[in-house]
mmCIF file of C-alpha atoms in Angstrom:
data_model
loop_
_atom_site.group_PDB
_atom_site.id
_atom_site.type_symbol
_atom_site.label_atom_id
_atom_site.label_comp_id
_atom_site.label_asym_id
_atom_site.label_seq_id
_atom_site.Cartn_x
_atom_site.Cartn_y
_atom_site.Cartn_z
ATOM 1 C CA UNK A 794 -9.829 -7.058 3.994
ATOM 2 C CA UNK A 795 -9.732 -10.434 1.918
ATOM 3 C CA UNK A 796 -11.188 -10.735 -1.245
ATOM 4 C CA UNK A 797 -14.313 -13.160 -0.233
ATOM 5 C CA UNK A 798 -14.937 -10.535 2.785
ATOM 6 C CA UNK A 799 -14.987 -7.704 0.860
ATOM 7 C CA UNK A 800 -17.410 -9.812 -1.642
ATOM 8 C CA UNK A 801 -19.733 -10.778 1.406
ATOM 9 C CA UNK A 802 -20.044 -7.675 2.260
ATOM 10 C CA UNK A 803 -20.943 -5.782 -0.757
ATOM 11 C CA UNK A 804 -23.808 -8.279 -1.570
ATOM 12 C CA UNK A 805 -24.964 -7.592 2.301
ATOM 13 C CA UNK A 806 -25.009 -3.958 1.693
ATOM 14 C CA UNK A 807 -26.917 -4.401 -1.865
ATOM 15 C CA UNK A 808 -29.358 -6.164 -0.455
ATOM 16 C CA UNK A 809 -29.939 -3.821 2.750
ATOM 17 C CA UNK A 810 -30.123 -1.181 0.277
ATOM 18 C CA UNK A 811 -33.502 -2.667 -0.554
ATOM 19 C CA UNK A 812 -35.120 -1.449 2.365
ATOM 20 C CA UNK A 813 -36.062 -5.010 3.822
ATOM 21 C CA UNK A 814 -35.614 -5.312 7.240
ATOM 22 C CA UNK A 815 -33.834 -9.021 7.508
ATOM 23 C CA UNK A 816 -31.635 -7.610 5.015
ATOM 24 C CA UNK A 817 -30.609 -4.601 7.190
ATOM 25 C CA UNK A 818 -30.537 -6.700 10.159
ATOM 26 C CA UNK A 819 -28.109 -9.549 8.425
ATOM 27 C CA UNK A 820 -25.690 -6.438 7.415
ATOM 28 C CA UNK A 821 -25.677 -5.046 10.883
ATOM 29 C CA UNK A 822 -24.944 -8.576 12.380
ATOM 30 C CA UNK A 823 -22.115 -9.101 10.168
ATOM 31 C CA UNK A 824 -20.596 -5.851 10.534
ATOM 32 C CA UNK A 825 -20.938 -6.148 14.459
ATOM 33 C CA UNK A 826 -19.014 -9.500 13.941
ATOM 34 C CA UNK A 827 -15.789 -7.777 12.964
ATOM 35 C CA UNK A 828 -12.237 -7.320 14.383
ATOM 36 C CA UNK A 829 -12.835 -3.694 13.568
ATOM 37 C CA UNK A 830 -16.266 -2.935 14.488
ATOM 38 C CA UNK A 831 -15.828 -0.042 16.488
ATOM 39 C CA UNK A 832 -15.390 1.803 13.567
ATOM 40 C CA UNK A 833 -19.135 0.602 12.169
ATOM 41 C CA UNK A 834 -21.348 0.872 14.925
ATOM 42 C CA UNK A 835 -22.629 4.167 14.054
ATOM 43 C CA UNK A 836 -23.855 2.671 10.800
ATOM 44 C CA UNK A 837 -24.925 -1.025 12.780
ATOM 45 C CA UNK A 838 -27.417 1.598 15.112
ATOM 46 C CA UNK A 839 -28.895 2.802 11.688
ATOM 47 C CA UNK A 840 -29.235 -0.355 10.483
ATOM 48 C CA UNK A 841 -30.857 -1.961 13.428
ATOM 49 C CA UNK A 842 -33.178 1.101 13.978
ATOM 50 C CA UNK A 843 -34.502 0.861 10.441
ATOM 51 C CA UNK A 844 -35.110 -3.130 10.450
ATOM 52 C CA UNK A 845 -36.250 -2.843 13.880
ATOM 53 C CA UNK A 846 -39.099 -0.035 12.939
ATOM 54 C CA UNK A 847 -40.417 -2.560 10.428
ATOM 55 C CA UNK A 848 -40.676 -5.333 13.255
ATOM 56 C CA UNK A 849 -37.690 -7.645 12.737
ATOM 57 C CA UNK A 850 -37.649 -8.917 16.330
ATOM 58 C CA UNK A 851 -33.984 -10.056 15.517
ATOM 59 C CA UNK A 852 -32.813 -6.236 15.001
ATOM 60 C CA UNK A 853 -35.241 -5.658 18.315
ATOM 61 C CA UNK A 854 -33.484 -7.669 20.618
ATOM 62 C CA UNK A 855 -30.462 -6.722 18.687
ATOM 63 C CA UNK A 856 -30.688 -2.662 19.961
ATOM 64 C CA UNK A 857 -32.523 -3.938 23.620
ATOM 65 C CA UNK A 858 -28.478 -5.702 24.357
ATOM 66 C CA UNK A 859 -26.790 -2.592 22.919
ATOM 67 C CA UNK A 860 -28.714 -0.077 25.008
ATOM 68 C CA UNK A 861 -29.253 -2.727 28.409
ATOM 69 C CA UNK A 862 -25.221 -3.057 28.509
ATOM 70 C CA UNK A 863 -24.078 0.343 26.621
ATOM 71 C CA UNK A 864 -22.662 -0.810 23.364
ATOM 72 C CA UNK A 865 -21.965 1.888 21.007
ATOM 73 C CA UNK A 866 -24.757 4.577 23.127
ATOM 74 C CA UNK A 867 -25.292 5.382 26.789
ATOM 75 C CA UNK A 868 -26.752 2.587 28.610
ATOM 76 C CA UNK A 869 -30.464 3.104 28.773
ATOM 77 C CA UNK A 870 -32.467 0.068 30.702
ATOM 78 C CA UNK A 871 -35.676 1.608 29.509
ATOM 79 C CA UNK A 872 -34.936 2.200 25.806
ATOM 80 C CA UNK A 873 -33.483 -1.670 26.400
ATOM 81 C CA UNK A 874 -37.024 -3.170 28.271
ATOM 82 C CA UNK A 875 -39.285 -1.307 25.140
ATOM 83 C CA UNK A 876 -36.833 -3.303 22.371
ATOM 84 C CA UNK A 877 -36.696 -6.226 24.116
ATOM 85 C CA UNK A 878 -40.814 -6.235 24.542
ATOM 86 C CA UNK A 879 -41.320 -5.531 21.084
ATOM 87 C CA UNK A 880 -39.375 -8.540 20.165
ATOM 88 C CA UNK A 881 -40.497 -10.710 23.200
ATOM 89 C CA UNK A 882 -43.730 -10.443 22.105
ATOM 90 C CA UNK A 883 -43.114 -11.847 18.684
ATOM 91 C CA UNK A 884 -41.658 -14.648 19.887
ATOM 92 C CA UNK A 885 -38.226 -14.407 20.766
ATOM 93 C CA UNK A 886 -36.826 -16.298 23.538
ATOM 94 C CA UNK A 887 -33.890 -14.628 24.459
ATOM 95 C CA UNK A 888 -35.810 -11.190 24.439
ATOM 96 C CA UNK A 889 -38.652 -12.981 26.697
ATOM 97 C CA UNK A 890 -35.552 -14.125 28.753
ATOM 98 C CA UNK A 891 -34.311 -10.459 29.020
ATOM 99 C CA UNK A 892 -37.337 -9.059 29.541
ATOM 100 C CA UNK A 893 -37.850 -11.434 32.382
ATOM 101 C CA UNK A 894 -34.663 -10.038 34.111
ATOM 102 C CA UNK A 895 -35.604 -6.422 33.701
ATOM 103 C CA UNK A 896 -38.501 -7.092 35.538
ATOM 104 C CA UNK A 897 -37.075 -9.684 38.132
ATOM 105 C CA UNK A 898 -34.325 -6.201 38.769
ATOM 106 C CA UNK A 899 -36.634 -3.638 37.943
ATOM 107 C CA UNK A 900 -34.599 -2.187 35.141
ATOM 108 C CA UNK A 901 -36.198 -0.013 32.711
ATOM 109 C CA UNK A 902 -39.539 -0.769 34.620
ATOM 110 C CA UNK A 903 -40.866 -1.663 37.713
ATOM 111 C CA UNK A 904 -39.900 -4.476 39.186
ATOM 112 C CA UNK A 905 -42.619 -7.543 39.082
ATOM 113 C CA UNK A 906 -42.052 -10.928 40.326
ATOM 114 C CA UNK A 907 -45.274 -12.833 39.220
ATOM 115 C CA UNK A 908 -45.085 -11.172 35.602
ATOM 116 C CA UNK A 909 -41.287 -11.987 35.628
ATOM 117 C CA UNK A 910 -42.066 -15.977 35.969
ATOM 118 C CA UNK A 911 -44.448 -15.974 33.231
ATOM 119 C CA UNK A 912 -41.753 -14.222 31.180
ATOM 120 C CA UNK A 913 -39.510 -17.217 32.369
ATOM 121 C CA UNK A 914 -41.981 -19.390 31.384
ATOM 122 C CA UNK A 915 -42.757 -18.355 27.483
ATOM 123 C CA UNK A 916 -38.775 -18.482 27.510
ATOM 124 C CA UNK A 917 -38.635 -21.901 28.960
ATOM 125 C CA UNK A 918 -41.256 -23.575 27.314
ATOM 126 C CA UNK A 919 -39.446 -22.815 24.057
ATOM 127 C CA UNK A 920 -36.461 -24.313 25.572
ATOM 128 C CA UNK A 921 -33.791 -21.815 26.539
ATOM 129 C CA UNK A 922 -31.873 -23.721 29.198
ATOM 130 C CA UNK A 923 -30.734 -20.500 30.995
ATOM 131 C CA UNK A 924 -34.590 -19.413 31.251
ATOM 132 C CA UNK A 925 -35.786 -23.445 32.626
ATOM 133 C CA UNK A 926 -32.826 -22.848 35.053
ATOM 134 C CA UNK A 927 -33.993 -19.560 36.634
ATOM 135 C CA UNK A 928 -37.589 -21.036 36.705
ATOM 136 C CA UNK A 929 -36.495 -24.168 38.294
ATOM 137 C CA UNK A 930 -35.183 -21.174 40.865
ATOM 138 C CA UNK A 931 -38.629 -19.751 41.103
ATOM 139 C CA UNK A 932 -40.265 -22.634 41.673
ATOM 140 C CA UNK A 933 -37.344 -23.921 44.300
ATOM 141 C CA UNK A 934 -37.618 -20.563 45.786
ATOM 142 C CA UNK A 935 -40.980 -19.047 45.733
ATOM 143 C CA UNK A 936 -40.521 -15.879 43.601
ATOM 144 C CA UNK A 937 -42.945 -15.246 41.795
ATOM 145 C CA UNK A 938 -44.719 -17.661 42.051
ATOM 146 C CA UNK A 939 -45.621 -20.623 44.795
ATOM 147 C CA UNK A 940 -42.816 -22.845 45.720
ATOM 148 C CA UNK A 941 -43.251 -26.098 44.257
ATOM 149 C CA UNK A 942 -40.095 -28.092 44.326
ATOM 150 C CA UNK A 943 -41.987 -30.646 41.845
ATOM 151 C CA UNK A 944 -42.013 -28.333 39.087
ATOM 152 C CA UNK A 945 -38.527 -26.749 40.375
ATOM 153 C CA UNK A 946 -36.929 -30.297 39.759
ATOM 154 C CA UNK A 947 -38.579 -30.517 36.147
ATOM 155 C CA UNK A 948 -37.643 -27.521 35.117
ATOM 156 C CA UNK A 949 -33.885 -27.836 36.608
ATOM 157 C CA UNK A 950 -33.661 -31.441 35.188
ATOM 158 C CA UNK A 951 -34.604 -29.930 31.547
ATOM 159 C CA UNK A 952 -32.009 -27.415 31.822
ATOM 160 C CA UNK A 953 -29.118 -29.510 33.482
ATOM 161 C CA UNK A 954 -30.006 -32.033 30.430
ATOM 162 C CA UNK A 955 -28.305 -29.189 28.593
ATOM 163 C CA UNK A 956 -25.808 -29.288 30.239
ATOM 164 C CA UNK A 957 -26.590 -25.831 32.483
ATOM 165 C CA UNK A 958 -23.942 -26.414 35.377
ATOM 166 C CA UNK A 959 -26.205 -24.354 37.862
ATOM 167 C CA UNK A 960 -29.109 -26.506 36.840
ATOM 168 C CA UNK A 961 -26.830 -29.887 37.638
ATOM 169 C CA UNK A 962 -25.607 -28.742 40.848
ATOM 170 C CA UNK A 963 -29.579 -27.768 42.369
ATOM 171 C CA UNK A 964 -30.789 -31.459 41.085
ATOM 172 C CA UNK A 965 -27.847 -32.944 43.300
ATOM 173 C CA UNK A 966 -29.301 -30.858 45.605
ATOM 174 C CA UNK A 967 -32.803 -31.966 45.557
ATOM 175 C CA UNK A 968 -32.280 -35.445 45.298
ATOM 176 C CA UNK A 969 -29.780 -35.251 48.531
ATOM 177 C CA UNK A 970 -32.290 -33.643 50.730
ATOM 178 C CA UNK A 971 -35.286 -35.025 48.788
ATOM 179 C CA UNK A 972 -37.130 -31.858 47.789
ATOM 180 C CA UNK A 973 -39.943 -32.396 45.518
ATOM 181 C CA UNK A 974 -38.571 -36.390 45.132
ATOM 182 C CA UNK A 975 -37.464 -39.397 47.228
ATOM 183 C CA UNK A 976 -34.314 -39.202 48.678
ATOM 184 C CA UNK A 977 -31.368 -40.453 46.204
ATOM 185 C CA UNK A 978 -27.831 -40.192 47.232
ATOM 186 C CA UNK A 979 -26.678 -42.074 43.690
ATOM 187 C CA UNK A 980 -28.731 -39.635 41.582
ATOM 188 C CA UNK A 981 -27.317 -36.651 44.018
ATOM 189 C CA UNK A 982 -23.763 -37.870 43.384
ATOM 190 C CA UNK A 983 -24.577 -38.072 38.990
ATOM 191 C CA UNK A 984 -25.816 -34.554 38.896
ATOM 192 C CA UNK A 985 -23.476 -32.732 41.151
ATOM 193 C CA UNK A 986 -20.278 -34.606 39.191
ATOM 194 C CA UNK A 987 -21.919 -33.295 36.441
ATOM 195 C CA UNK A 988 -21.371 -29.942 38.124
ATOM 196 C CA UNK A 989 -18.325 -30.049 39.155
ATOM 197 C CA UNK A 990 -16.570 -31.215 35.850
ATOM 198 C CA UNK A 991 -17.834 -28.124 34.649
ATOM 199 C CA UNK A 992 -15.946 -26.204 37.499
ATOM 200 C CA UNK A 993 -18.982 -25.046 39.666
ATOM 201 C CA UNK A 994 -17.388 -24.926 43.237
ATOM 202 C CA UNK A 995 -20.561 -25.324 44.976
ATOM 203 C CA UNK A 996 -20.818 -28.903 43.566
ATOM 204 C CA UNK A 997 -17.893 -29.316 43.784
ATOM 205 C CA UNK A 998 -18.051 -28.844 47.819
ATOM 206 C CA UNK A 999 -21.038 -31.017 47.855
ATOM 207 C CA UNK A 1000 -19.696 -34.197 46.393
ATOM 208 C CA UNK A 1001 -16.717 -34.055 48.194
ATOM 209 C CA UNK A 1002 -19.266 -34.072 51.730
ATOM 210 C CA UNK A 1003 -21.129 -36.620 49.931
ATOM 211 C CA UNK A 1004 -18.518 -38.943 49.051
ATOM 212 C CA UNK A 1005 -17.305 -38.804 52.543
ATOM 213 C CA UNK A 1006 -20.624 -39.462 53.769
ATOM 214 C CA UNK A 1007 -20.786 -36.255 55.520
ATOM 215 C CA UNK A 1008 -24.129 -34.526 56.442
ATOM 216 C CA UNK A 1009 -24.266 -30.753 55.206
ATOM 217 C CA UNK A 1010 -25.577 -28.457 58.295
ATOM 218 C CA UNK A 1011 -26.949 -26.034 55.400
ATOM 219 C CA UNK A 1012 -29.932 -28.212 54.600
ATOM 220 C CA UNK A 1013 -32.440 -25.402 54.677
ATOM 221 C CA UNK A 1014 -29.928 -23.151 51.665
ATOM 222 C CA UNK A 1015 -31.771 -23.148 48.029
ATOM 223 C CA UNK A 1016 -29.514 -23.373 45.383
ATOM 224 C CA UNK A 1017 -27.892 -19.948 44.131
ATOM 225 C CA UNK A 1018 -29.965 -18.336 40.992
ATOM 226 C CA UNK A 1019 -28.315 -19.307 37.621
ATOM 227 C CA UNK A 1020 -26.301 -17.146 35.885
ATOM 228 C CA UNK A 1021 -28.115 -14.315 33.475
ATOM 229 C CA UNK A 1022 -27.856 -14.407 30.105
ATOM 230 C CA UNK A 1023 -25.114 -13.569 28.188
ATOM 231 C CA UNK A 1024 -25.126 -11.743 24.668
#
Protein backbone atom coordinates (compact mmCIF):
# COMPACT_ATOMS: atom_id res chain seq x y z
CA UNK A 1 0.00 0.00 0.00
CA UNK A 2 1.68 3.53 -0.67
CA UNK A 3 2.36 5.80 1.90
CA UNK A 4 -0.46 8.60 0.98
CA UNK A 5 -3.02 5.47 0.75
CA UNK A 6 -2.29 4.13 3.81
CA UNK A 7 -2.56 7.94 5.22
CA UNK A 8 -6.08 8.35 3.46
CA UNK A 9 -7.19 5.67 4.88
CA UNK A 10 -6.41 5.91 8.47
CA UNK A 11 -7.96 9.47 8.65
CA UNK A 12 -11.20 7.71 6.87
CA UNK A 13 -11.33 5.15 9.51
CA UNK A 14 -10.77 7.90 12.45
CA UNK A 15 -13.34 9.72 11.38
CA UNK A 16 -15.94 6.71 10.83
CA UNK A 17 -14.98 5.81 14.21
CA UNK A 18 -17.06 8.81 15.22
CA UNK A 19 -20.19 7.26 14.60
CA UNK A 20 -21.37 9.81 11.81
CA UNK A 21 -22.94 8.34 9.10
CA UNK A 22 -21.21 10.36 5.95
CA UNK A 23 -18.16 9.41 7.65
CA UNK A 24 -18.94 5.64 7.58
CA UNK A 25 -20.34 5.93 4.23
CA UNK A 26 -17.04 7.89 2.72
CA UNK A 27 -14.87 4.85 4.35
CA UNK A 28 -17.03 2.21 2.80
CA UNK A 29 -16.87 4.00 -0.66
CA UNK A 30 -13.25 4.17 -0.59
CA UNK A 31 -12.62 0.80 0.53
CA UNK A 32 -15.12 -0.56 -2.21
CA UNK A 33 -12.86 1.47 -4.66
CA UNK A 34 -9.90 -0.84 -4.22
CA UNK A 35 -7.89 -3.37 -6.33
CA UNK A 36 -8.34 -5.59 -3.33
CA UNK A 37 -11.74 -5.11 -2.14
CA UNK A 38 -12.89 -8.46 -1.92
CA UNK A 39 -11.07 -8.80 1.03
CA UNK A 40 -13.15 -5.62 2.75
CA UNK A 41 -16.56 -6.10 1.90
CA UNK A 42 -17.49 -7.74 5.02
CA UNK A 43 -16.43 -4.59 6.83
CA UNK A 44 -17.99 -2.11 3.65
CA UNK A 45 -21.66 -4.13 4.63
CA UNK A 46 -21.03 -2.91 8.31
CA UNK A 47 -20.24 0.25 7.35
CA UNK A 48 -23.05 0.90 5.00
CA UNK A 49 -25.61 -0.74 7.41
CA UNK A 50 -24.62 1.59 10.22
CA UNK A 51 -24.64 4.98 8.03
CA UNK A 52 -27.57 3.73 6.30
CA UNK A 53 -29.67 3.17 9.79
CA UNK A 54 -28.99 6.84 10.50
CA UNK A 55 -30.49 7.87 6.98
CA UNK A 56 -27.50 8.62 4.74
CA UNK A 57 -29.38 8.01 1.48
CA UNK A 58 -25.81 7.68 -0.11
CA UNK A 59 -25.03 4.40 2.10
CA UNK A 60 -28.97 3.53 1.14
CA UNK A 61 -28.63 3.32 -2.37
CA UNK A 62 -25.19 2.13 -1.67
CA UNK A 63 -26.59 -1.52 0.02
CA UNK A 64 -30.03 -1.35 -2.54
CA UNK A 65 -26.97 -2.04 -5.73
CA UNK A 66 -25.15 -4.58 -3.52
CA UNK A 67 -28.21 -6.65 -2.66
CA UNK A 68 -30.28 -5.84 -6.40
CA UNK A 69 -27.04 -7.37 -8.27
CA UNK A 70 -25.44 -9.70 -5.36
CA UNK A 71 -22.28 -7.96 -4.39
CA UNK A 72 -20.68 -9.33 -1.41
CA UNK A 73 -24.48 -11.17 -0.12
CA UNK A 74 -27.12 -13.20 -1.93
CA UNK A 75 -29.01 -11.18 -4.30
CA UNK A 76 -32.17 -10.06 -2.62
CA UNK A 77 -34.54 -7.67 -4.99
CA UNK A 78 -36.63 -6.96 -1.96
CA UNK A 79 -33.97 -6.10 0.65
CA UNK A 80 -32.68 -3.95 -2.69
CA UNK A 81 -36.44 -2.07 -3.48
CA UNK A 82 -36.69 -1.17 0.71
CA UNK A 83 -32.87 0.57 0.42
CA UNK A 84 -33.41 2.03 -2.61
CA UNK A 85 -36.99 3.63 -1.27
CA UNK A 86 -35.49 4.83 1.74
CA UNK A 87 -33.03 6.76 -0.24
CA UNK A 88 -35.42 7.60 -3.19
CA UNK A 89 -37.44 9.27 -0.99
CA UNK A 90 -34.80 11.63 0.26
CA UNK A 91 -33.98 12.66 -2.85
CA UNK A 92 -31.74 10.60 -4.68
CA UNK A 93 -31.98 10.24 -8.29
CA UNK A 94 -30.33 7.26 -9.07
CA UNK A 95 -32.29 5.40 -6.20
CA UNK A 96 -35.67 7.03 -7.71
CA UNK A 97 -34.21 5.67 -11.05
CA UNK A 98 -33.80 2.14 -9.50
CA UNK A 99 -36.71 2.12 -7.80
CA UNK A 100 -38.48 2.94 -10.99
CA UNK A 101 -37.06 -0.30 -12.60
CA UNK A 102 -38.02 -2.55 -9.75
CA UNK A 103 -41.34 -1.58 -10.26
CA UNK A 104 -41.37 -1.32 -14.19
CA UNK A 105 -39.93 -5.52 -13.60
CA UNK A 106 -41.63 -6.17 -10.56
CA UNK A 107 -38.55 -6.94 -8.56
CA UNK A 108 -38.70 -6.88 -4.93
CA UNK A 109 -42.41 -5.69 -5.37
CA UNK A 110 -45.16 -5.79 -7.51
CA UNK A 111 -44.89 -4.65 -10.62
CA UNK A 112 -46.66 -1.02 -11.33
CA UNK A 113 -46.51 0.83 -14.47
CA UNK A 114 -48.25 4.21 -13.58
CA UNK A 115 -46.22 4.44 -10.16
CA UNK A 116 -43.06 3.42 -12.19
CA UNK A 117 -43.41 6.74 -14.54
CA UNK A 118 -43.76 8.98 -11.71
CA UNK A 119 -40.61 7.35 -10.31
CA UNK A 120 -39.12 8.20 -13.84
CA UNK A 121 -40.29 11.42 -13.50
CA UNK A 122 -38.80 12.67 -9.88
CA UNK A 123 -35.58 11.04 -11.57
CA UNK A 124 -35.89 13.02 -14.70
CA UNK A 125 -36.86 16.19 -13.54
CA UNK A 126 -33.61 16.26 -11.56
CA UNK A 127 -31.89 15.47 -14.70
CA UNK A 128 -30.59 11.93 -14.91
CA UNK A 129 -30.34 11.41 -18.66
CA UNK A 130 -30.84 7.60 -18.39
CA UNK A 131 -34.23 8.30 -16.37
CA UNK A 132 -35.51 11.37 -19.29
CA UNK A 133 -34.58 8.54 -21.77
CA UNK A 134 -36.83 5.76 -20.39
CA UNK A 135 -39.60 8.45 -19.91
CA UNK A 136 -39.26 9.72 -23.34
CA UNK A 137 -40.03 5.67 -23.80
CA UNK A 138 -43.13 5.93 -21.73
CA UNK A 139 -44.44 8.65 -23.22
CA UNK A 140 -43.43 7.23 -26.97
CA UNK A 141 -44.91 4.05 -25.84
CA UNK A 142 -47.78 4.34 -23.55
CA UNK A 143 -46.56 2.60 -20.34
CA UNK A 144 -47.56 3.96 -17.75
CA UNK A 145 -48.85 6.51 -18.68
CA UNK A 146 -50.81 8.00 -22.01
CA UNK A 147 -48.80 8.12 -25.11
CA UNK A 148 -47.92 11.51 -25.92
CA UNK A 149 -45.17 11.68 -28.43
CA UNK A 150 -44.97 15.61 -27.53
CA UNK A 151 -43.68 15.03 -24.22
CA UNK A 152 -41.79 11.70 -25.53
CA UNK A 153 -39.72 14.07 -27.90
CA UNK A 154 -38.95 16.56 -24.89
CA UNK A 155 -37.95 14.26 -22.74
CA UNK A 156 -35.73 12.22 -25.45
CA UNK A 157 -34.30 15.59 -26.76
CA UNK A 158 -33.15 16.42 -22.96
CA UNK A 159 -31.51 13.21 -22.65
CA UNK A 160 -29.88 12.86 -26.22
CA UNK A 161 -28.54 16.58 -25.30
CA UNK A 162 -26.45 14.43 -22.99
CA UNK A 163 -25.36 12.70 -25.18
CA UNK A 164 -27.70 9.33 -24.30
CA UNK A 165 -27.15 7.35 -27.70
CA UNK A 166 -30.66 5.61 -27.25
CA UNK A 167 -32.16 9.01 -26.70
CA UNK A 168 -30.37 10.32 -30.21
CA UNK A 169 -31.37 7.47 -32.21
CA UNK A 170 -35.57 7.75 -31.08
CA UNK A 171 -35.37 11.74 -31.96
CA UNK A 172 -34.09 10.65 -35.56
CA UNK A 173 -36.84 8.62 -35.29
CA UNK A 174 -39.51 11.02 -34.54
CA UNK A 175 -38.52 13.64 -36.68
CA UNK A 176 -38.39 10.97 -39.78
CA UNK A 177 -41.87 9.82 -39.31
CA UNK A 178 -43.01 13.06 -37.63
CA UNK A 179 -44.31 11.82 -34.28
CA UNK A 180 -45.22 14.46 -31.93
CA UNK A 181 -43.40 17.18 -34.64
CA UNK A 182 -43.35 18.13 -38.35
CA UNK A 183 -41.66 15.97 -40.48
CA UNK A 184 -37.71 16.77 -40.71
CA UNK A 185 -35.47 14.58 -42.67
CA UNK A 186 -32.27 17.14 -41.84
CA UNK A 187 -33.01 17.05 -38.09
CA UNK A 188 -33.63 13.01 -38.51
CA UNK A 189 -30.24 12.71 -40.24
CA UNK A 190 -28.35 15.17 -37.02
CA UNK A 191 -29.72 12.99 -34.32
CA UNK A 192 -29.34 9.55 -35.69
CA UNK A 193 -25.40 10.51 -36.76
CA UNK A 194 -25.30 11.41 -33.42
CA UNK A 195 -26.23 7.79 -32.76
CA UNK A 196 -24.35 6.10 -34.74
CA UNK A 197 -20.89 7.73 -33.88
CA UNK A 198 -21.59 6.38 -30.67
CA UNK A 199 -21.93 2.79 -32.21
CA UNK A 200 -25.77 2.23 -31.79
CA UNK A 201 -26.55 -0.14 -34.80
CA UNK A 202 -30.07 0.77 -34.98
CA UNK A 203 -29.04 4.32 -36.08
CA UNK A 204 -26.75 3.28 -37.65
CA UNK A 205 -29.26 1.19 -40.07
CA UNK A 206 -31.43 4.17 -40.22
CA UNK A 207 -29.12 6.73 -41.69
CA UNK A 208 -27.77 4.54 -44.03
CA UNK A 209 -31.86 4.08 -45.45
CA UNK A 210 -32.03 7.68 -45.02
CA UNK A 211 -29.13 8.77 -46.87
CA UNK A 212 -30.18 6.58 -49.67
CA UNK A 213 -33.49 7.99 -49.59
CA UNK A 214 -35.01 4.77 -48.77
CA UNK A 215 -38.45 4.45 -47.02
CA UNK A 216 -38.31 2.09 -43.83
CA UNK A 217 -41.42 -0.51 -44.03
CA UNK A 218 -41.15 -0.54 -40.02
CA UNK A 219 -42.85 2.82 -39.61
CA UNK A 220 -45.26 1.66 -36.95
CA UNK A 221 -41.76 0.15 -34.52
CA UNK A 222 -41.16 2.56 -31.28
CA UNK A 223 -37.78 2.93 -30.50
CA UNK A 224 -36.16 0.10 -28.21
CA UNK A 225 -36.23 1.13 -24.25
CA UNK A 226 -32.84 2.67 -23.18
CA UNK A 227 -30.47 0.88 -21.47
CA UNK A 228 -30.89 0.51 -17.37
CA UNK A 229 -28.73 1.97 -15.22
CA UNK A 230 -25.51 0.97 -14.49
CA UNK A 231 -23.71 1.11 -10.95
Amino acid sequence: MRKESYGNIQKLRKQAETGEPQAQYNLAHYLAAQVDAKKDRKECLELLKASSEKGNKHAQFALGNWYIHGIGVRKDYKRAYKYFLQSAKQGERLAQYEIAVCLEKGHGIDQNLSEATKWYRKAAEQGLAIAQGALGYCYSSGVGTRRNYKLAIYWYRRAAEKGCAESQYALGYFYEYGLGSKQNKRLAKLWYQKAAKQKHQDAQAALKELSQGAVSDNASKTPVHPPEQVA
